[in-house]
mmCIF file of C-alpha atoms in Angstrom:
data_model
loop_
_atom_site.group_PDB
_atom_site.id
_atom_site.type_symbol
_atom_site.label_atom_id
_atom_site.label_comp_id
_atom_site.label_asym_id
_atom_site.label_seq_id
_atom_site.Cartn_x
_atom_site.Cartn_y
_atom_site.Cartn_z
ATOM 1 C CA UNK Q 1 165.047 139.840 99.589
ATOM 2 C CA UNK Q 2 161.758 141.203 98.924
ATOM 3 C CA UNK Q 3 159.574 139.522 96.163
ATOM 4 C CA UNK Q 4 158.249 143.175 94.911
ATOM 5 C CA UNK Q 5 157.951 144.024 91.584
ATOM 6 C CA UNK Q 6 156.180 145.675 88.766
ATOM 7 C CA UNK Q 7 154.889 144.102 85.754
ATOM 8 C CA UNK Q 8 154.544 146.603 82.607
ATOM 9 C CA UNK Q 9 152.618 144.124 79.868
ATOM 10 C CA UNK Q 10 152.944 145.607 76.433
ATOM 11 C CA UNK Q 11 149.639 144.973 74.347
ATOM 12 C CA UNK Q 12 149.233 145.870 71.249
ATOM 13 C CA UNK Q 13 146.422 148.482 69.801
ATOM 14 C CA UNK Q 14 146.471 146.742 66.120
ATOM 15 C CA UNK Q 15 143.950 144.328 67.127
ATOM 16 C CA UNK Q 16 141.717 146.916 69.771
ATOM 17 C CA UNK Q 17 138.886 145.104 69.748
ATOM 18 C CA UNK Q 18 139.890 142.137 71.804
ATOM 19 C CA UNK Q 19 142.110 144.541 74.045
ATOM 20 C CA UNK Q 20 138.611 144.934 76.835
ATOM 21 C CA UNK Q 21 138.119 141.388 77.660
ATOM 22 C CA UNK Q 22 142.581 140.986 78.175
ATOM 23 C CA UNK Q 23 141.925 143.951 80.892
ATOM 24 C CA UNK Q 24 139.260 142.331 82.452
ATOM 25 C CA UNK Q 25 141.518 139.552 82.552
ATOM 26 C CA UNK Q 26 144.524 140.831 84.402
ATOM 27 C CA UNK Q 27 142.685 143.408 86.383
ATOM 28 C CA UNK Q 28 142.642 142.306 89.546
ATOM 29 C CA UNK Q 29 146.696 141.385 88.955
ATOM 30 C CA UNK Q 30 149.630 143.275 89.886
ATOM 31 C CA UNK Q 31 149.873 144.822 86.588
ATOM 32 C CA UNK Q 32 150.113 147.931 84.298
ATOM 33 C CA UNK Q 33 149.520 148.034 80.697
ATOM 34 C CA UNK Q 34 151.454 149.599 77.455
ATOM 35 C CA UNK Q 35 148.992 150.524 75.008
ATOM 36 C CA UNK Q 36 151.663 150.403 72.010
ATOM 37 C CA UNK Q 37 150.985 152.290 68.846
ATOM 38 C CA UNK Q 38 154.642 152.434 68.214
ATOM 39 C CA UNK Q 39 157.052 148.924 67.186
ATOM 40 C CA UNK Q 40 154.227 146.706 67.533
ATOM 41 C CA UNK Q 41 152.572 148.219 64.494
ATOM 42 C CA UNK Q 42 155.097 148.489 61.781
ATOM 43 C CA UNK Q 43 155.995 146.282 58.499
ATOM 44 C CA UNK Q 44 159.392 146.432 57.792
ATOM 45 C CA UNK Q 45 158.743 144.701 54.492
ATOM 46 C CA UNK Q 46 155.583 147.019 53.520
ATOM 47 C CA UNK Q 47 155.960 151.005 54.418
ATOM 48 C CA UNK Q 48 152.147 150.469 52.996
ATOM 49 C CA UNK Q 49 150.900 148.476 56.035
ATOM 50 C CA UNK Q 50 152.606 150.408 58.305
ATOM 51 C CA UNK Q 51 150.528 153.043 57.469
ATOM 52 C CA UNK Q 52 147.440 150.735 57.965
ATOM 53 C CA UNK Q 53 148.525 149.417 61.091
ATOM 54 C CA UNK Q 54 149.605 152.860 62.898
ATOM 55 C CA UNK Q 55 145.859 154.302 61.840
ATOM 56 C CA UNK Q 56 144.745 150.958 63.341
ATOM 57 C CA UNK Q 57 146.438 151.905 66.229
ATOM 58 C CA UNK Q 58 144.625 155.548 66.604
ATOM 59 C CA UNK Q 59 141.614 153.744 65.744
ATOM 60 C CA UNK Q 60 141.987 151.872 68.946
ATOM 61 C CA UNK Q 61 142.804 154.635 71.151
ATOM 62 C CA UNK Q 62 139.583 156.002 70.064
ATOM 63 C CA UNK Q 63 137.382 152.729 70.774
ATOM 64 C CA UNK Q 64 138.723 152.175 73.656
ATOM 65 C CA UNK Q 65 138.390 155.763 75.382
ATOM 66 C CA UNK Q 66 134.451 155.115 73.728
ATOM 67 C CA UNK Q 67 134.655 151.787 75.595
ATOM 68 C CA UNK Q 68 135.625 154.092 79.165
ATOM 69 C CA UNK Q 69 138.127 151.416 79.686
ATOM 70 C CA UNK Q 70 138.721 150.641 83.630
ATOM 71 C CA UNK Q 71 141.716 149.171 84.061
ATOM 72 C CA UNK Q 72 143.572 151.707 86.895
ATOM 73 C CA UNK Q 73 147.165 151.538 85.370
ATOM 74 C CA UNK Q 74 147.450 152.652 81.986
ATOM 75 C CA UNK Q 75 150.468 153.981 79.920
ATOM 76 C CA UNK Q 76 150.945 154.674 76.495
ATOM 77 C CA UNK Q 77 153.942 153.812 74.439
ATOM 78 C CA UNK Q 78 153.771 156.682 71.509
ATOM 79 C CA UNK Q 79 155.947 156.977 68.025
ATOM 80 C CA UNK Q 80 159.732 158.627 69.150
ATOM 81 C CA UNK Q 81 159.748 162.142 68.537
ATOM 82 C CA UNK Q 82 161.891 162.066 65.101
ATOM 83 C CA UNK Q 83 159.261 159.824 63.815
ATOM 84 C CA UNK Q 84 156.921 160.796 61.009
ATOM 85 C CA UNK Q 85 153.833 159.195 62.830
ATOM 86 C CA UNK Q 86 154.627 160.917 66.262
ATOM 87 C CA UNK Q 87 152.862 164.614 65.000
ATOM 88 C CA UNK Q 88 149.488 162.112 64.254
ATOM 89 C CA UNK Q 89 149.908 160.570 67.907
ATOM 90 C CA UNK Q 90 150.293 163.808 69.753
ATOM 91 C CA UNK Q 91 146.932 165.347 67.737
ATOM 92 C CA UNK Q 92 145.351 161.542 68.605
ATOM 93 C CA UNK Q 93 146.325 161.963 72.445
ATOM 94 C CA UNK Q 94 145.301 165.330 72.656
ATOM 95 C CA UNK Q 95 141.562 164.254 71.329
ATOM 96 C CA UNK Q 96 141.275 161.690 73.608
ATOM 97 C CA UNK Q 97 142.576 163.468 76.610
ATOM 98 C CA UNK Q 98 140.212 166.381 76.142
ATOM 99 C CA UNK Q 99 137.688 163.228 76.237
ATOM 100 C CA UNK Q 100 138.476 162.001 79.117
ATOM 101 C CA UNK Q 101 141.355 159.474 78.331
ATOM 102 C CA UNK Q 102 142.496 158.077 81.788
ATOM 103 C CA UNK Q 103 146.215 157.118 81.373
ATOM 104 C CA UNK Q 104 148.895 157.642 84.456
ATOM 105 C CA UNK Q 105 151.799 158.037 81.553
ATOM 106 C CA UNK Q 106 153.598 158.054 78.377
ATOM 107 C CA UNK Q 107 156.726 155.732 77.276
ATOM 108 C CA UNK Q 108 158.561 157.880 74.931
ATOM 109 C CA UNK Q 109 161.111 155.825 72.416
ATOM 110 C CA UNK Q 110 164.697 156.844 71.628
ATOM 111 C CA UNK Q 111 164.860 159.723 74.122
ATOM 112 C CA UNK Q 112 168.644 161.477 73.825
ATOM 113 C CA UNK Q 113 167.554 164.869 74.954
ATOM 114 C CA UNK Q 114 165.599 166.585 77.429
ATOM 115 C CA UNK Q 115 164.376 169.098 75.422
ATOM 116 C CA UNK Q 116 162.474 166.230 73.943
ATOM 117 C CA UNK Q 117 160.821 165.690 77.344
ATOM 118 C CA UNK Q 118 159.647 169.264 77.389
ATOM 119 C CA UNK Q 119 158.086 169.216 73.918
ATOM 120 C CA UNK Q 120 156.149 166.554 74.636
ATOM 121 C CA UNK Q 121 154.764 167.923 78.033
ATOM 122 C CA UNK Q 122 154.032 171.277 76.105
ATOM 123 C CA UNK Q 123 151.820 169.796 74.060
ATOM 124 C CA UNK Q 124 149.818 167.617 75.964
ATOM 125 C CA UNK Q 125 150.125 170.004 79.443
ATOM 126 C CA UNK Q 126 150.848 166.586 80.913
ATOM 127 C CA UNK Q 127 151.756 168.590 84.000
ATOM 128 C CA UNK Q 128 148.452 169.751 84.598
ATOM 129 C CA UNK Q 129 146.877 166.182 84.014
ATOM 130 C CA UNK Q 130 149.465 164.573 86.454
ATOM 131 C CA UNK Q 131 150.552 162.693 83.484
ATOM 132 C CA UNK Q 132 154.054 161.003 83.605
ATOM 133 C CA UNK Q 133 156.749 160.512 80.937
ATOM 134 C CA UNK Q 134 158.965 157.493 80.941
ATOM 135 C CA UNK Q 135 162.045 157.848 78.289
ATOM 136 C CA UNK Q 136 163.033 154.407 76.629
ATOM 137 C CA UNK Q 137 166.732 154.691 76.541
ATOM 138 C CA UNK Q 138 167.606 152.557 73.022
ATOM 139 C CA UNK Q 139 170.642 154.674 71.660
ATOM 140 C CA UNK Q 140 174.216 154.750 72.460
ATOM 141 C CA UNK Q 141 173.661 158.515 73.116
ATOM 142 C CA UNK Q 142 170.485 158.171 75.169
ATOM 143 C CA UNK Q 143 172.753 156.451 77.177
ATOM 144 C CA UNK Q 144 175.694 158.237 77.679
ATOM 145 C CA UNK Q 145 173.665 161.560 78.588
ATOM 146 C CA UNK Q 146 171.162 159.611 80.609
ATOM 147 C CA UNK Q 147 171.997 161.436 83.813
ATOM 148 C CA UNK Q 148 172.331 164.742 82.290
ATOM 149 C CA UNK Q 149 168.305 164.095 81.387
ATOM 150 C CA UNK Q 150 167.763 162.810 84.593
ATOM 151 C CA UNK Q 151 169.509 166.439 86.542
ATOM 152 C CA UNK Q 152 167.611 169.002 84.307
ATOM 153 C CA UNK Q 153 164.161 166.722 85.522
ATOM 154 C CA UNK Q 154 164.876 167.375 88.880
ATOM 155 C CA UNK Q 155 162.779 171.010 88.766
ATOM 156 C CA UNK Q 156 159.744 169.726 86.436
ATOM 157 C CA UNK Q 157 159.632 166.313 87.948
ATOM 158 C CA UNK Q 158 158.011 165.180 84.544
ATOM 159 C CA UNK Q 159 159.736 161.197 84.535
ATOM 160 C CA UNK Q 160 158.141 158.876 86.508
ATOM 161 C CA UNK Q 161 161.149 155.547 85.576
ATOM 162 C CA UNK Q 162 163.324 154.820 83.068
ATOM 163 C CA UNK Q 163 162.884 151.869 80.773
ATOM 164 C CA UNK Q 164 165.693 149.814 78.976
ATOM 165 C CA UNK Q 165 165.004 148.700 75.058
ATOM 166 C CA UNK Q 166 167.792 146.451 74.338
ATOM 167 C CA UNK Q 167 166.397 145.630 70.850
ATOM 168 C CA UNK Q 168 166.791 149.466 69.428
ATOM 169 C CA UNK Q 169 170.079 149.646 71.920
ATOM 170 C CA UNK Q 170 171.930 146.567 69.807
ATOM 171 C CA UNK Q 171 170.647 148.138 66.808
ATOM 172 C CA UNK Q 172 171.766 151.159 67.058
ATOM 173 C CA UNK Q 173 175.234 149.451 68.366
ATOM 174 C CA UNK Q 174 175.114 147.271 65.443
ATOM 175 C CA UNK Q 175 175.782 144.229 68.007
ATOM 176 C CA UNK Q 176 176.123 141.116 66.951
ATOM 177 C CA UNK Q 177 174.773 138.915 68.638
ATOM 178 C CA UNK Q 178 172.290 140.676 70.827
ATOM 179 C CA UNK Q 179 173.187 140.131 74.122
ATOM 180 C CA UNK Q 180 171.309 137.786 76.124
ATOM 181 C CA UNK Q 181 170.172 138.006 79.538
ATOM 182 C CA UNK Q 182 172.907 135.351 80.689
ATOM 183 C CA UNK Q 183 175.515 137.094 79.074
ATOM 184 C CA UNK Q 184 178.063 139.229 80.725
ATOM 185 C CA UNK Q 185 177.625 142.104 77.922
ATOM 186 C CA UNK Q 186 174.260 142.244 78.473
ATOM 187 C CA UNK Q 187 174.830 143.210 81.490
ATOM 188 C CA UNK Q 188 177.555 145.791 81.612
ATOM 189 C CA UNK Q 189 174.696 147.861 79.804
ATOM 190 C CA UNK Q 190 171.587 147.303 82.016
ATOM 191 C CA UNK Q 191 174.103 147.931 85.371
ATOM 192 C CA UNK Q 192 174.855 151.397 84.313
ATOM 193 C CA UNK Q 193 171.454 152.704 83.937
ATOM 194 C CA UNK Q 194 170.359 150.864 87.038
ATOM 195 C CA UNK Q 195 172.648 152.547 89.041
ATOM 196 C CA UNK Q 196 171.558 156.153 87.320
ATOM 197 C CA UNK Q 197 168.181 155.484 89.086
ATOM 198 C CA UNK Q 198 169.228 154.709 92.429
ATOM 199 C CA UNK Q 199 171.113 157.980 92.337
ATOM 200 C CA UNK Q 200 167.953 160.088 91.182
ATOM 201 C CA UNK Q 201 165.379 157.727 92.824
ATOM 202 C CA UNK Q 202 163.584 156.620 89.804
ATOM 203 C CA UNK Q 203 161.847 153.470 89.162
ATOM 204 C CA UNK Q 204 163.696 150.868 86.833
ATOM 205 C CA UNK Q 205 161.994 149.162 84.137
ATOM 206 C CA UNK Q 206 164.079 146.637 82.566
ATOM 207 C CA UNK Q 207 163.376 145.502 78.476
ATOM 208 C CA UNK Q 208 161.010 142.829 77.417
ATOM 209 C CA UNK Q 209 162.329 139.542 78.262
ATOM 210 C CA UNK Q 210 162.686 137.684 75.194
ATOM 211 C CA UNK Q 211 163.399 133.875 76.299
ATOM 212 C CA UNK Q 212 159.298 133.311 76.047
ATOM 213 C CA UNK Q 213 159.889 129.347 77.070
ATOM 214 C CA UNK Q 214 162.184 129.915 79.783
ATOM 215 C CA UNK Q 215 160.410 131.782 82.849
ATOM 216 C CA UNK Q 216 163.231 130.172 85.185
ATOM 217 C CA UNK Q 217 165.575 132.159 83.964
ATOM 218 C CA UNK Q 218 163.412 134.820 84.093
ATOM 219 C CA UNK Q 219 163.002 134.670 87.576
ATOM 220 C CA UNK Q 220 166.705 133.828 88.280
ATOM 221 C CA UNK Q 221 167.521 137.681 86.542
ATOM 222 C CA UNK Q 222 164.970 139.421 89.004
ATOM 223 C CA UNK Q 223 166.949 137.811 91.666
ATOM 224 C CA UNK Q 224 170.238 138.632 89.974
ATOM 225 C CA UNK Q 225 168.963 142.052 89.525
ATOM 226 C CA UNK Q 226 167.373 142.254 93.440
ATOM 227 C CA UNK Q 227 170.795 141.103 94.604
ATOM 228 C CA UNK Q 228 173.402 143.319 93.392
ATOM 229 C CA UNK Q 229 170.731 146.338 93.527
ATOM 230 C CA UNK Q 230 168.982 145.795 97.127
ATOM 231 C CA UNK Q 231 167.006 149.577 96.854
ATOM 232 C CA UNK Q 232 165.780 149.552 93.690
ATOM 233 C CA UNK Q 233 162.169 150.508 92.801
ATOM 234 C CA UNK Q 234 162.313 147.941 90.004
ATOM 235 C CA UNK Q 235 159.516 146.633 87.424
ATOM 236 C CA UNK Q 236 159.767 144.300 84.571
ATOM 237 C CA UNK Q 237 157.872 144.301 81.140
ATOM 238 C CA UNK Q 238 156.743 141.515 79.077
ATOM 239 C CA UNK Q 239 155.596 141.095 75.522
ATOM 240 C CA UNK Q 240 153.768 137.999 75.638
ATOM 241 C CA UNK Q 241 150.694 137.347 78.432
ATOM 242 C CA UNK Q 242 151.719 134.011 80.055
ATOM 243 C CA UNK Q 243 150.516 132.903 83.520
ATOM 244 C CA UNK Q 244 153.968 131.387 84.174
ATOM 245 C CA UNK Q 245 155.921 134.821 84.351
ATOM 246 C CA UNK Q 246 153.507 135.753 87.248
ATOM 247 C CA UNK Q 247 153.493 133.079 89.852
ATOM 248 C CA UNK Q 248 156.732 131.782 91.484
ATOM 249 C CA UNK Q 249 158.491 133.558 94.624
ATOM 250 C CA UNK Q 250 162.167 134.919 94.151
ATOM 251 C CA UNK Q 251 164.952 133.161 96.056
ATOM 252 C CA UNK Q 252 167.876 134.909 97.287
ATOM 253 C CA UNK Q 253 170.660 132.287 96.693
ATOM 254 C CA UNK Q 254 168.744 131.475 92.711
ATOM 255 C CA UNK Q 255 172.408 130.603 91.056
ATOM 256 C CA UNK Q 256 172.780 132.559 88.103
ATOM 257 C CA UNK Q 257 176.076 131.906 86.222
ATOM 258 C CA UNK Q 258 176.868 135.116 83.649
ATOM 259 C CA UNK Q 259 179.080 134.357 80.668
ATOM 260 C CA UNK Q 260 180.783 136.269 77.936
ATOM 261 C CA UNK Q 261 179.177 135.962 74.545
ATOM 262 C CA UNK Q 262 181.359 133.531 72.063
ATOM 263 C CA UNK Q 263 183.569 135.512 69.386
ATOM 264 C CA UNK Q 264 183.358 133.030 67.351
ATOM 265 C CA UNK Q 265 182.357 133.940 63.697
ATOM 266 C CA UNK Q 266 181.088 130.670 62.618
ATOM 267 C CA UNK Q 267 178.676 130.567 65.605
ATOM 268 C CA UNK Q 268 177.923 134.132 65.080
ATOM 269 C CA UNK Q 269 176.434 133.216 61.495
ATOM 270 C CA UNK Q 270 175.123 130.150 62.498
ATOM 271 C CA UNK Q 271 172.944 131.799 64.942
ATOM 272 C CA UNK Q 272 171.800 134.701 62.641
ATOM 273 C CA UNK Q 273 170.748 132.478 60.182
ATOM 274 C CA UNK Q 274 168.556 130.839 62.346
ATOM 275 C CA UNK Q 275 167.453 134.009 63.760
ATOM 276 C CA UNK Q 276 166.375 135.036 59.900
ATOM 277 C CA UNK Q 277 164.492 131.636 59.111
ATOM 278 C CA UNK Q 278 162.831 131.938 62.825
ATOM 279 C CA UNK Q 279 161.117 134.995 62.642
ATOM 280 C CA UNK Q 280 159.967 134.653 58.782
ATOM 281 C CA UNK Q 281 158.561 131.184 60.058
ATOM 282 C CA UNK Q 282 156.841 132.667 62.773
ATOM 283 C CA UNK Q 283 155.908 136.349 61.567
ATOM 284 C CA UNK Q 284 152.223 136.863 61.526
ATOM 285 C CA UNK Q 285 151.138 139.982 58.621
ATOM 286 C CA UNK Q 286 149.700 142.312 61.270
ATOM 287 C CA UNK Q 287 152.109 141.763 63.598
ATOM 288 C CA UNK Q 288 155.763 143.410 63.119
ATOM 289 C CA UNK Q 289 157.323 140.610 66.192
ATOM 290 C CA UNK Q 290 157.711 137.395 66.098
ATOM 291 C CA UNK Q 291 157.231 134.675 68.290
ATOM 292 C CA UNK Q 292 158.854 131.206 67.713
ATOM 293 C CA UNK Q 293 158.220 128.353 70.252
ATOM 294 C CA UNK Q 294 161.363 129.670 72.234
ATOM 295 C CA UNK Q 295 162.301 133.214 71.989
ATOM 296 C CA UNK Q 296 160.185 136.745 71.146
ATOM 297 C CA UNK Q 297 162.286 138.085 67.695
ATOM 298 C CA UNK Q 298 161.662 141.761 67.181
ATOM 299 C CA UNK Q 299 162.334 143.203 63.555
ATOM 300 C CA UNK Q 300 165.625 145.056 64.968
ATOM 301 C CA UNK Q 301 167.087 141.492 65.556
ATOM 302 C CA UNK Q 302 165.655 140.641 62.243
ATOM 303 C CA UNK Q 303 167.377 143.262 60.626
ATOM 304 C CA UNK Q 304 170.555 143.296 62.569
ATOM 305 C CA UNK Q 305 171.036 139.375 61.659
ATOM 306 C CA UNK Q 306 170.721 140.332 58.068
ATOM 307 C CA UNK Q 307 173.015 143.300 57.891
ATOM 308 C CA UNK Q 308 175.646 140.778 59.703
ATOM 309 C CA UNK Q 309 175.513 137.691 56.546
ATOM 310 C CA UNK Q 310 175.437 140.693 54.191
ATOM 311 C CA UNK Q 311 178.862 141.556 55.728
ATOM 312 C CA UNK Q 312 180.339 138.370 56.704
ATOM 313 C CA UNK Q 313 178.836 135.229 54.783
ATOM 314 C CA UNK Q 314 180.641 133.962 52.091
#
């Protein structure tokens, strides 16, 4: 089994002016970077600092292009197209392009259409900067039409992979629980798109892994993934920059027992309550994630633990 893979590292642009050491940093690693102006910067308890934090984000684009940042594998990760901050990103992109910008692609949230695809590549004439577009498939309809995207791309050639987010996907399910990487359900979603790249040869790149304190398991999912899927051009992305995700070889007979989330309502509220007290502990003001000792809680979980007690707590 071959140990190969991609690491996509999302970093945030809230806080740009730390951003040029990190590269220097992981430089010399196996590693491409996410320059994220889009859920790492929002407030879902102040539309106010949202605001602050998305022209924070610009902001940063701008130092850094001033900065003539070095690192050879940059992407972007820009608002979705229905969003009210994507017109600002696309007039922020196109400044810093015409200034040189060096980025090798764009992650594009919440991508159901390909006409999207095309709108996007008008504007910024990605085509004639050899600029790639990845689509983030988060919505039950992203998914469904997935290969329909992936045929009418077959004449542009303007997607590069296709990335999994499993946080907007639940949400926009309305699962509850999310599914967990050990979990059968989790599964039965991530499968489906795999096997939509093999058929159009497109690089995989699965959703952040959330289990921060568990890089075992981590591992034992590549495997998982590496066994069923032998061909796959497959790369994995990571919220959090920890040393331990980086290091250890894949094994091809890594046991990794799959089991079907519990039905059980009691545990069900049990476990979004604690979701709802972990990430208010651990939720830092210019940061819309949260990261307890164990797990990385995005706001969708948040949100989606909430709307669950609203509807089934006594």
């Amino acid at each position: 089994m071959s140990n190969k893979f991609d690491i996509f590292q999302y970093i945030s642009l809230v806080r740009f002016k730390g951003i040029p050491k990190l590269l220097d940093k992981i430089n010399d690693k196996n590693y491409n970077v996410i320059l994220d102006l889009e859920d790492s910067s929002k407030d879902i308890f102040s539309p106010k600092n949202t605001l602050f934090l998305k022209k924070q984000c610009r902001l940063g684009l701008d130092y850094l292009n001033k900065k003539k940042i070095k690192h050879s594998n940059i992407f972007l990760r820009i608002n979705g197209i229905k969003s009210k901050f994507y017109k600002e990103d696309i007039l922020s992109l196109n400044k810093n392009l015409s200034n040189n910008l060096k980025i090798k692609g764009i992650f594009v949230p919440k991508i159901e259409e390909y006409s999207s695809l095309l709108k996007i590549n008008k504007s910024l004439k990605l085509n004639e900067k050899k600029i790639k577009l990845i689509p983030i498939i988060e919505s039950k309809k992203g998914f469904k039409d997935l290969e329909k995207i992936l045929t009418k791309d077959k004449k542009n050639k303007l997607i590069f992979a296709v990335h999994y987010g499993h946080f907007d996907y639940c949400l926009n399910n309305r699962f509850w629980p999310f599914p967990e990487p050990y979990h059968k359900e989790y599964w039965d979603i991530v499968f489906p798109i795999i096997k939509s790249c093999l058929k159009f040869k497109k690089k995989f790149i699965q959703t952040p892994y959330p289990l921060i304190d568990n890089p075992k398991l981590f591992y034992k999912s590549i495997s998982y993934i590496k066994n069923n899927f032998k061909d796959l051009n497959l790369a994995l992305s990571l919220v959090n920059f920890d040393s331990r995700f980086l290091k250890k070889k894949l094994k091809k007979k890594d046991k990794f027992k799959v089991k079907k989330m519990s039905q059980d309502k009691k545990y069900k509220i049990g476990f979004a309550n604690k979701i709802i007290a972990n990430y208010l502990a651990s939720k830092k003001s210019k940061k819309s994630f949260s990261l307890s000792n164990k797990r990385f809680i995005p706001p969708h979980q948040f949100l989606s633990a909430k709307l669950f007690i609203s509807r089934n707590a006594k």
